[in-house]
Every structure is written in structure tokens, then in C-alpha cells.
Amino acid sequence: MDKMSGMSSIFYHDRKHLSKMDAVFWFSKRFKMSRSVFLSTPWRSSKKDKSGSLDQDFLAEIERKIARNKQILRKHSLSHFKARELSSSIDNLRISMNSAQQKQREALDAQANSIANIPAHVSIEVLGNGTCHIRPCVAIRTPLKTYLFNCPEATWDNIAGISSILLSKETNCLPTRIHGAMNIKHFLECIRPFQDSDYGSAKYPSQVDERDYTLGSYEDAALRVTYLPLSAPLHDTKGMAESLNVAYLIELKEPPRRIDPLKLIAHKVPKGPLIGKLKNGETIELADGRKIQPEDVYSDERPKEERPRALVFECSGEAHIKAIIENSAIQLFTSGTKCIDHVVHLSEQSVIQLPLYAEFVDSLGEKCRHIVVNASCPVVPGVESIYRNHRLLNQISPDLFPPLHPLGWTGLVTQGNELAVNDGIFIKAAPLQRFWMRMGGGEEPIIADLRDTEIPFTEKAKELMEDLREDTEKLRASLSEPCEYPKVSFLGTSSAVPSKYRNVSSYLLQTSPTAAVLIDVGEGTYGQLRVLLGDEGCNELLCNLHAVFVTHAHQDHMNGLYTVIERRKEAMDASGKAYVPLVLVSNRNVLKPLKTYSMCFCDLQSLVEIVDISRHPITPPASPGPPAKRRRLPSPVLSACRNVIEQMPRPLFSEQTWNIQEIKAVQVHHTRMANGFVFGIGGKRVVFSGDTKPCDLLVEEGEDADLLIHEATFEDGHEADALKKKHSTMGQAVEIGRKMKARHVILTHFSARYPKVPELPAYLEKSGNVGVAMDNLSVRFDQLPLVPKLIPIFREVYQEELFEIELRKESRTLKQKEELEKKQKAELKSRENTVAN
């Protein structure tokens, strides 16, 4: 996803899956929505468009006027004449903006659909096959665009990653099209206020165009995608789309033939724009009156063999299989009238094994290539950076960084078929595998090197690692009995958006062998649990998961919630246990997206028991007088610290079963209603700060904590940024731990500008009790003294990364010094002018 500004479309199969994206397509399944998704973004010209620049300025000016009018509107009663005038003005401005945007899109589409943009090579590529981090997801790639079929967050089956991809895109990119079922845009609008980044609250950098299945198809210069509803809803609904699956039939446009230079010479075609017209398929007229057809100058060389048609679909059961068999567009292929070249099967293996499904597959003919992308495919790590970095950490301390699943996997992950499994006529695809629709060349293949090679540690690093091993043995020998719980696993330690090596905020707190809670559930939480614990361990953990505590309503802290709820239900059903609702402790802003999600897609509200820790204002008594004569009552003073134990639902909550005797929600300095949490577990106190500026109340309520897990978004020297964005610097977080008298402190929630490791100042070691978290750090309570001992090793093995941080810091200091000198000179000159006058 390095070139997200080129992303164009996302296609969904069931609102559960997005990427340089021109489109995202969805398919649909249990989520009671459309089960396939397709994402797309318009083509961007490499030439600078002056009119486009003017359009952007015009749109920006309209947005400024709308914002200004809204600000004034807040000062007036809605019944006031001025308010009505402003509302009308805002509506007119929005109409003007929509009109300008529509014209801009039409101009871009016309430019993008030029024959010159028909791609020379096209491939189907498997991004995830559902066996590790990422649920089933494939992309069709061309040199200009990428079309993503399903966009998992690494969790919700088809759509959860969309909001994060939109947030990660470059700021001035073109609209992203979302194809498939309805309501996804409604959900994105609902969670838009909860977007966050290091730069404060953020809007999606790009616009979103929703194209539901009723539009029939999508077409550009490269291909045509036909939407095939597999089961129509019984009535036109504005809410949940009942069991609506959408399949996608992709047909490539025929590539332009190459111009033969010798034929141009033979026909005496001069250099210049006439050749360009011939390339675009236009007939030209020469100066002597002769008309030259494009066929007159095309090369006799025929294009390479290609497989231009593909079907991507997902079926939930026999009803959907019958629907696709009876579809008139598909009957052209089953009858032999046309030939289908690729079928990408995203259906679950139990559905593929149905007799009716086998009949459908046989009817497509022997030449069709059947690609299966589901959980029965080869279990192969798909994210090289995570596994390679964790292998290094595992060698530093196997106790603190257990190996990731699939255990013991080594080798190269390539785009060839070496790792695929042939199962009769089916190819069970591995992550990154590529299938050509139009053979091309010139692209460097993607290779993930996960071979078990020796890591070249420096001599100093080896000495420090040996010291750590000795300390580990001494600690183990000194314990009269192990103290495993509470145990904390760091599932995500990045701020705002994932980095190449870190997921966003999520922490697993295990209080006993049979009890656990999650504190924050950022996107990808479920995927992290799978690779940390394995599928069996993950399902067992979900059955023992009693509650989720969400500190505040930002996407990087709550976007993985929906999958965790759903997968927990599946795990409990599979185990034969009676379902026990998951307790969700959060403020009301977290509940809004959950309610919207349940209305639009799948009812998750019935699977949770909500403990609302919002600070509701006290309703003032009604006044008999007219509104203008009412006295304004003072704002009520509400407690900034809440005893959550008193609100926990009985009998779901039990101190003995959960092994939790104290839960406090402490108001911290971040967004409205942001909280930190204090847990009392078997006589030990664990404090989670959530996102916050330095907070004295947290210090007070968490005093004498055994473990403080505190955010440290910014490095030292960024205090002004931290204050503005309501976060903490590393030094501020350490100082909070000192004031709290915490026995152990682990820093987390680092800005994505530090993808591997944050700055490691010397005072961390001097403190003796401060550690730095990495993803998949899993620390038992009796291992906490080992975490600070990792810092000198990190400083040695991450020398290059720390050197870059230091260079940026020196550059920033130099720039600040120059700006200060410039300001001082300007002030001095101003004073001199004042004296002279």
C-alpha cells in the first residue's frame, strides 16, 4: 500500500473487505449485507492540470465559506431569520460544490478512459487467504490502477479496513469508489468524527463515491466490471440488506495494437500529434489528402495470449449457488457461448464441497482456472516486516516475545505457485500469489524473505543478550512460586494508524488462566490474537474473554471491536458453550458506531452488555417562564473518577470468576469523555492511561500501581505538539510514573513516525523500572523486571533507526534556531524603525 494516492476502487462481497485503489468490491454473507466489495479511485494524470488546480482552489473556498457559515449559525436560534438565511446559503454552497465535483469527475473519467490507458499487463494477486493476519482478499493490478476485492481490516470480513485506508491515503488524492451493497458510506460518515492522527482530528483525505449493485456495472479504460446480485432483497430496504451477495464479472478491454515505425515511414506520416491520434484509434488525414486508418500502421505482431475474463464471488449457501447458476450473464459461460478464464472462489470450504457447487464448477469448462481463497489454503505468513522483526525480538528474549504462528514456518513467499496446493481442479492460493490475465513484464516480483537465516548481531548486542539470559535465569530461580497473572500482551503499540511493524492500540489483560479482558480494540486486534496464540489458542481465549474496555472513541482504539464480538460468538458456538454476552465498557461515542453498524450490517448489540461510563449532564428542572426569561443554571459538577464495579452487570460480572476486585474509570485529558482505567487484580494494581496529556488525577487514582502502561506518542522536544494534540511525550510519561510511584512502567502508543522503535533517551535506563513496548510483547507479572533490560539491546540492534531519529531531531533544532534568529532580527528591525520615526 505504498502508492495509495493511486487507489481507485474497492469491491465488496459482503461489507466485511480495500488498496493504489481504483475500486473496492464487496461480496456478502452472514453479515446480512452485500458480501463482496470492490474499491476504486479515478486515474490521475501525470501532467499538471491548471484547471484542476483552479477547481481545487474553488472547492476549498466553498468549504471555507460553509465552515464559516456553520460557525455563525451556532450563535443563532434555529427559528431566527439569520439562521434560516445561513441554512439556505449553506445548502446553495453545497449544491455548487457537488456540481463542481461532478464536472471534475466527468472530465477525469473521460481522460482516464482514453485508449492510451488500456494496460499492457493485468494480474490477479492474492493479498490474504484468510489463514493468518488478513481475511480473504484479492486485487486486480494494472500499471495505473489497483482494484481491490474485499477490504478486511485483518478482521471484519470484507469492509473494516476501508476507513483506515482512506485515513492513510495522501491528502490531495481523488475520490475512492466503493462498489457493492448499500450503507457502507453511511457507516463511514458515522465514524468520521472519530478519526484521529498524530495531527489531531482528521477527515478522510479523499472523497468517497458509493456505487451500489443497482447501477449494474463499472467501466473504465482497463476493464468492465458487471455486478451480479446473487439474491435480491424481498423489498427495497434502507436498513440491513438481507442476505445480499454480489458477484463480480471482470472483462478486460482489448489492448491497443502496437504502431509499426516502418509502416509510418512507408505511409509518410510525419512526427507529431498525428501519430498520437493513430495510437488512440483515430483515422487521420495527411497534408496530401490521403486518409490513414490505424489498421494501416499497426504492427503485424499479434498480442500475447491472454485470459481476459474473471469471476470473483462468494456464496453462503445453496440459495446463492442457485442464484449464480440462474444468472443470465453467467449462463453465457455455462452454456459454452463464452469462455471464462478465472474464477476466484471466496466461499468457505464447506460450501465449495456441496454437490450443487461442484455441478456449477464443472459447467464452466476445462479451460477455466479455479482459484480458492479461504481458510483451507496454505498457512503462510503474509506480512514480511512483522515476522522478520519479531524473529529478531524472539532471539533477544524468547520468554517475552514468543514465536508467532504459524510456528516454525521458514522460506520464501513468492508470487509464483510454489506454495499453492493443487486440490483436483482447484488451486488453493497462498498470500502474494499472482495469476496473469494479460501477461506482462518489467515489474519486479514481490518476494517476502522469511528464511531462518542467522541474524548478524554485533558483539556488544550478543553480550547484552547473554546478560539478559542470565538475569532471566536468576529471576526465575529467585521466585518461590511463579506469579504468571496478571499477564499483559501488547497487540498494538502504534498511534493513530498502523506502521510497517506496529498495529494500533490494543492490550490483552489475562487475569487468570480462564479470564481475560481487552483494553482498547484497534483495527487488527483479532488478527494479532491469531498470530500470537494460534487458531486454537485464540478461540479458547475468546471463550474466556469477559469484557472489552474502550478508553475513548477514536478509530485506532475501537475499530477492531466488531470482529472480536463476532468471532467470540463463533468460538463459543463451536465449543458448545452457552453464549454469554460480552461486557462492553465505554462512553456513548463508542456506542454510536456500534448502533449504526448493527442497523446497517449485522446485529451485534444483542451480543453485548453495555456499561456506559459517559458523564451525562444533569437535566435542569423545567422553568414555567418563557425561554428568554429562564435563568441559566450552573453546570453540574460530575465525578471525574467512576467506580465501574458498581455498574457492572450481575451475574455476568463476578470478582471471583474474573479475578478483578477493582475497576476505576478515570477522566483524562484527551477527547471528551476519554478515560484511563485502574484495575485491581489479586492484590495487584494495573493502570492504563489511554491517550492523554500528563494527568494529575490519573496519578492520584493510580498511586502505588504495580504496573503503569502509559502512552508516549511524541519524543522529547515535541512538548508543544503534544500539548496541542493532547498526548504525552516520553519524558512526561516517565514523570507521571515517578509521581504515581509505579513499580513498573511500560511506554506504548508511539507515533507512526517511529515505525520500528521510538527514541531511547539515557534516562530510561537510569530510572531502572521503565520499559518500551513492542507489538506481541507478552509479559507475565513475574517477568516485569526484565522489560527495562531490553532497552540497551534495542539501542544496539536498532542503531540505524535511532540514528535517523537523531538526524531528524538535529535538523528540527537547527530549523527552530534559524526561525528564532529570523524572528529576533524582524523584532529588532521593527524597534529600530519605531525609534527612527
Coordinates of C-alpha atoms in Angstrom, one line a residue, residues 517-833:
V517 CA -10.3 -8.6 29.2
L518 CA -9.2 -6.3 26.4
I519 CA -8.3 -2.7 26.9
D520 CA -8.9 -1.0 23.5
V521 CA -9.5 -2.9 20.4
G522 CA -7.9 -1.1 17.4
E523 CA -8.2 -2.4 13.9
G524 CA -6.4 -5.8 13.5
T525 CA -6.8 -6.9 17.1
Y526 CA -8.3 -10.3 16.1
G527 CA -5.6 -10.9 13.6
Q528 CA -2.9 -10.2 16.2
L529 CA -4.6 -12.6 18.6
R530 CA -4.5 -15.3 15.9
V531 CA -0.8 -15.0 15.2
L532 CA 0.2 -14.6 18.8
L533 CA -1.9 -17.5 20.1
G534 CA -2.7 -19.7 17.1
D535 CA -6.2 -20.5 16.0
E536 CA -6.9 -23.0 18.8
G537 CA -5.4 -20.7 21.5
C538 CA -7.3 -17.7 20.0
N539 CA -10.7 -19.5 20.1
E540 CA -10.0 -20.6 23.7
L541 CA -9.1 -17.0 24.7
L542 CA -12.2 -15.6 23.1
C543 CA -14.4 -18.1 25.1
N544 CA -12.7 -16.8 28.2
L545 CA -12.9 -13.1 27.2
H546 CA -15.3 -11.4 29.6
A547 CA -15.1 -7.7 28.7
V548 CA -13.7 -5.0 26.5
F549 CA -12.8 -1.6 27.9
V550 CA -12.5 1.2 25.4
T551 CA -10.7 4.3 26.6
H552 CA -12.2 6.7 24.0
A553 CA -13.9 6.9 20.7
H554 CA -11.1 7.2 18.2
Q555 CA -10.9 4.7 15.4
D556 CA -7.4 3.4 16.4
H557 CA -8.8 2.3 19.8
M558 CA -12.2 0.8 18.7
N559 CA -12.3 -0.3 15.1
G560 CA -11.5 -3.9 15.8
L561 CA -14.4 -4.3 18.2
Y562 CA -16.9 -5.6 15.7
T563 CA -14.8 -8.6 14.7
V564 CA -13.9 -9.5 18.2
I565 CA -17.6 -9.6 19.1
E566 CA -18.5 -11.7 16.1
R567 CA -15.6 -14.2 16.3
R568 CA -16.2 -14.6 20.1
K569 CA -19.8 -15.7 19.2
E570 CA -18.5 -18.2 16.7
A571 CA -15.9 -19.5 19.1
M572 CA -18.4 -20.1 21.8
D573 CA -20.9 -21.7 19.4
A574 CA -18.1 -24.1 18.2
S575 CA -17.1 -25.0 21.7
G576 CA -20.7 -26.0 22.6
K577 CA -20.9 -23.4 25.4
A578 CA -24.0 -21.4 26.0
Y579 CA -23.4 -17.9 24.8
V580 CA -22.6 -15.3 27.5
P581 CA -22.8 -11.6 26.4
L582 CA -19.6 -9.7 26.2
V583 CA -19.5 -6.7 28.6
L584 CA -18.6 -3.5 26.8
V585 CA -17.4 -0.7 29.0
S586 CA -17.2 2.6 27.0
N587 CA -18.6 6.0 26.6
R588 CA -21.6 6.8 24.4
N589 CA -19.5 7.9 21.5
V590 CA -18.2 4.4 21.1
L591 CA -21.8 3.1 21.1
K592 CA -22.9 5.3 18.2
P593 CA -20.9 3.4 15.5
L594 CA -21.9 0.1 17.1
K595 CA -25.5 1.0 16.8
T596 CA -25.1 2.2 13.2
Y597 CA -23.2 -1.0 12.3
S598 CA -25.9 -3.1 13.8
M599 CA -28.6 -1.3 11.9
C600 CA -26.8 -1.4 8.6
F601 CA -25.0 -4.7 8.6
C602 CA -25.2 -7.2 11.4
D603 CA -26.9 -7.0 14.8
L604 CA -24.1 -7.0 17.3
Q605 CA -25.8 -5.1 20.0
S606 CA -27.7 -8.2 21.1
L607 CA -24.3 -9.9 21.7
V608 CA -23.0 -7.3 24.2
E609 CA -24.0 -6.0 27.6
I610 CA -23.2 -2.3 27.7
V611 CA -21.8 -0.4 30.6
D612 CA -22.0 3.3 29.7
I613 CA -19.4 5.4 31.5
S614 CA -20.3 8.7 29.9
R615 CA -20.6 11.7 32.1
H616 CA -24.2 12.6 31.3
P617 CA -25.2 16.2 32.2
I618 CA -27.8 16.6 34.8
T619 CA -31.1 17.9 33.3
P620 CA -32.1 21.2 34.8
P621 CA -35.7 21.5 36.2
A622 CA -38.3 22.9 33.8
S623 CA -39.0 26.6 34.2
P624 CA -42.5 27.9 33.8
G625 CA -41.3 31.1 32.2
P626 CA -40.6 31.7 28.5
P627 CA -37.2 30.5 27.3
A628 CA -35.8 34.0 27.1
K629 CA -36.6 34.6 30.8
R630 CA -35.2 31.3 32.1
R631 CA -32.2 31.6 34.4
R632 CA -29.1 29.7 33.3
L633 CA -28.2 27.1 35.9
P634 CA -24.6 26.5 36.8
S635 CA -23.1 23.4 35.0
P636 CA -23.3 20.3 37.2
V637 CA -20.1 19.1 38.8
L638 CA -19.7 15.4 37.9
S639 CA -17.2 13.0 39.4
A640 CA -14.1 12.6 37.2
C641 CA -13.5 9.2 38.6
R642 CA -16.1 6.4 38.5
N643 CA -16.2 3.1 40.3
V644 CA -17.1 0.8 37.4
I645 CA -17.6 -2.2 39.7
E646 CA -20.8 -0.7 40.9
Q647 CA -22.1 -0.5 37.3
M648 CA -21.1 -4.0 36.2
P649 CA -24.0 -6.3 35.3
R650 CA -24.6 -9.1 37.6
P651 CA -24.4 -12.1 37.4
L652 CA -22.2 -11.6 34.3
F653 CA -19.6 -9.9 36.5
S654 CA -18.1 -11.9 39.3
E655 CA -15.0 -10.8 41.3
Q656 CA -14.0 -14.4 41.8
T657 CA -14.5 -15.6 38.2
W658 CA -12.9 -12.5 36.6
N659 CA -10.3 -12.2 39.4
I660 CA -10.8 -8.5 39.3
Q661 CA -11.6 -6.7 42.5
E662 CA -11.3 -3.0 41.5
I663 CA -12.1 -1.1 38.3
K664 CA -12.0 2.7 38.1
A665 CA -12.6 4.8 35.0
V666 CA -10.6 8.0 35.4
Q667 CA -11.2 11.0 33.2
V668 CA -8.1 12.0 31.4
H669 CA -7.0 14.9 29.2
H670 CA -7.7 13.9 25.6
T671 CA -11.1 13.9 23.8
R672 CA -14.4 14.5 25.6
M673 CA -15.1 11.5 27.9
A674 CA -11.7 9.9 27.4
N675 CA -10.8 7.6 30.3
G676 CA -7.9 5.8 31.7
F677 CA -8.6 2.6 33.7
V678 CA -7.3 1.3 37.0
F679 CA -7.6 -2.5 37.7
G680 CA -7.2 -4.3 41.0
I681 CA -6.3 -7.9 40.2
G682 CA -5.5 -10.3 43.0
G683 CA -3.9 -7.6 45.2
K684 CA -2.0 -6.0 42.3
R685 CA -2.9 -2.7 40.6
V686 CA -2.6 -2.2 36.8
V687 CA -3.2 1.2 35.3
F688 CA -3.8 2.0 31.6
S689 CA -3.6 5.7 30.7
G690 CA -5.3 5.6 27.3
D691 CA -4.5 8.7 25.3
T692 CA -3.8 11.7 27.4
K693 CA -1.7 14.7 28.3
P694 CA 0.0 14.4 31.7
C695 CA -2.9 13.9 34.1
D696 CA -2.7 14.5 37.9
L697 CA -6.0 12.8 38.5
L698 CA -4.6 9.6 37.0
V699 CA -1.5 9.9 39.2
E700 CA -3.8 10.2 42.3
E701 CA -6.1 7.3 41.4
G702 CA -3.3 5.0 40.3
E703 CA -1.0 5.7 43.2
D704 CA 1.4 2.9 44.1
A705 CA 0.5 1.0 40.9
D706 CA 2.3 -2.3 40.3
L707 CA 2.2 -1.6 36.6
L708 CA 1.5 1.6 34.6
I709 CA 1.1 1.3 30.9
H710 CA 1.3 4.9 29.6
E711 CA 1.1 6.5 26.2
A712 CA 4.3 8.2 24.9
T713 CA 3.2 9.4 21.4
F714 CA 5.9 12.1 21.0
E715 CA 9.6 12.2 21.6
D716 CA 11.0 14.8 23.9
G717 CA 11.2 18.2 22.2
H718 CA 7.7 18.0 20.9
E719 CA 6.0 19.2 24.0
A720 CA 4.1 22.0 22.1
D721 CA 2.7 19.4 19.6
A722 CA 1.9 17.0 22.5
L723 CA 0.0 19.8 24.3
K724 CA -1.9 20.8 21.2
K725 CA -2.9 17.3 20.3
K726 CA -3.5 16.2 23.9
H727 CA -0.8 13.5 24.0
S728 CA 2.3 12.9 26.1
T729 CA 6.0 13.0 25.3
M730 CA 8.2 10.1 26.5
G731 CA 9.7 12.3 29.3
Q732 CA 6.2 13.4 30.5
A733 CA 5.1 9.7 30.7
V734 CA 8.1 8.7 32.7
E735 CA 7.5 11.7 35.1
I736 CA 3.9 10.5 35.6
G737 CA 5.2 7.1 36.5
R738 CA 7.5 8.7 39.1
K739 CA 4.8 10.8 40.6
M740 CA 2.4 7.8 40.7
K741 CA 5.2 5.7 42.5
A742 CA 4.6 3.0 40.0
R743 CA 6.8 0.0 40.5
H744 CA 7.0 -0.8 36.7
V745 CA 6.2 1.4 33.7
I746 CA 5.8 0.3 30.1
L747 CA 5.6 3.0 27.4
T748 CA 3.4 2.5 24.4
H749 CA 1.3 4.2 21.7
F750 CA 4.2 5.6 19.7
S751 CA 3.7 7.8 16.7
A752 CA 3.8 6.0 13.4
R753 CA 6.8 8.3 12.5
Y754 CA 8.8 5.8 14.6
P755 CA 7.8 2.6 12.8
K756 CA 10.3 0.2 14.5
V757 CA 11.5 1.9 17.6
P758 CA 11.0 5.3 19.4
E759 CA 13.8 7.5 20.7
L760 CA 15.5 5.8 23.6
P761 CA 17.0 8.5 25.8
A762 CA 19.5 7.7 28.6
Y763 CA 17.1 8.5 31.4
L764 CA 15.1 5.4 30.6
E765 CA 17.9 3.1 31.9
K766 CA 18.6 5.4 34.8
S767 CA 15.1 5.1 36.1
G768 CA 15.5 1.3 36.2
N769 CA 11.8 0.5 36.0
V770 CA 10.8 1.8 32.6
G771 CA 10.4 -0.4 29.5
V772 CA 9.4 0.2 25.9
A773 CA 6.6 -1.9 24.3
M774 CA 6.8 -3.7 21.0
D775 CA 4.0 -5.5 19.3
N776 CA 3.4 -9.0 20.5
L777 CA 5.4 -8.4 23.8
S778 CA 3.7 -10.8 26.2
V779 CA 4.8 -10.3 29.8
R780 CA 3.9 -12.2 32.9
F781 CA 3.7 -10.3 36.2
D782 CA 6.9 -12.0 37.5
Q783 CA 8.7 -11.0 34.3
L784 CA 8.2 -7.3 34.6
P785 CA 11.7 -6.6 35.9
L786 CA 13.1 -7.9 32.6
V787 CA 11.4 -5.4 30.3
P788 CA 13.6 -2.4 31.2
K789 CA 16.7 -4.6 30.4
L790 CA 15.6 -4.7 26.8
I791 CA 16.4 -1.0 26.2
P792 CA 20.2 -1.2 25.9
I793 CA 19.7 -4.2 23.5
F794 CA 17.2 -2.2 21.4
R795 CA 19.6 0.7 21.3
E796 CA 22.3 -1.7 19.8
V797 CA 20.2 -3.6 17.3
Y798 CA 18.2 -0.6 16.1
Q799 CA 21.2 1.7 15.6
E800 CA 20.2 2.8 12.1
E801 CA 16.6 3.7 13.1
L802 CA 17.8 5.6 16.1
F803 CA 20.4 7.4 14.0
E804 CA 17.7 8.6 11.6
I805 CA 15.6 9.9 14.6
E806 CA 18.6 11.8 15.9
L807 CA 19.2 13.3 12.4
R808 CA 15.6 14.5 12.2
K809 CA 15.9 15.9 15.7
E810 CA 19.1 17.9 14.9
S811 CA 17.5 19.1 11.7
R812 CA 14.4 20.3 13.6
T813 CA 16.6 22.0 16.2
L814 CA 18.5 23.8 13.5
K815 CA 15.4 24.9 11.8
Q816 CA 13.9 26.2 15.1
K817 CA 17.1 28.1 15.8
E818 CA 17.0 29.7 12.3
E819 CA 13.3 30.7 12.7
L820 CA 14.1 32.2 16.2
E821 CA 17.0 34.2 14.8
K822 CA 14.8 35.4 11.9
K823 CA 12.1 36.4 14.3
Q824 CA 14.6 38.3 16.6
K825 CA 16.0 40.2 13.6
A826 CA 12.5 41.2 12.5
E827 CA 11.7 42.4 16.0
L828 CA 15.0 44.3 16.2
K829 CA 14.3 46.0 12.8
S830 CA 10.8 46.9 14.0
R831 CA 12.1 48.5 17.1
E832 CA 14.7 50.5 15.1
N833 CA 12.0 51.7 12.7

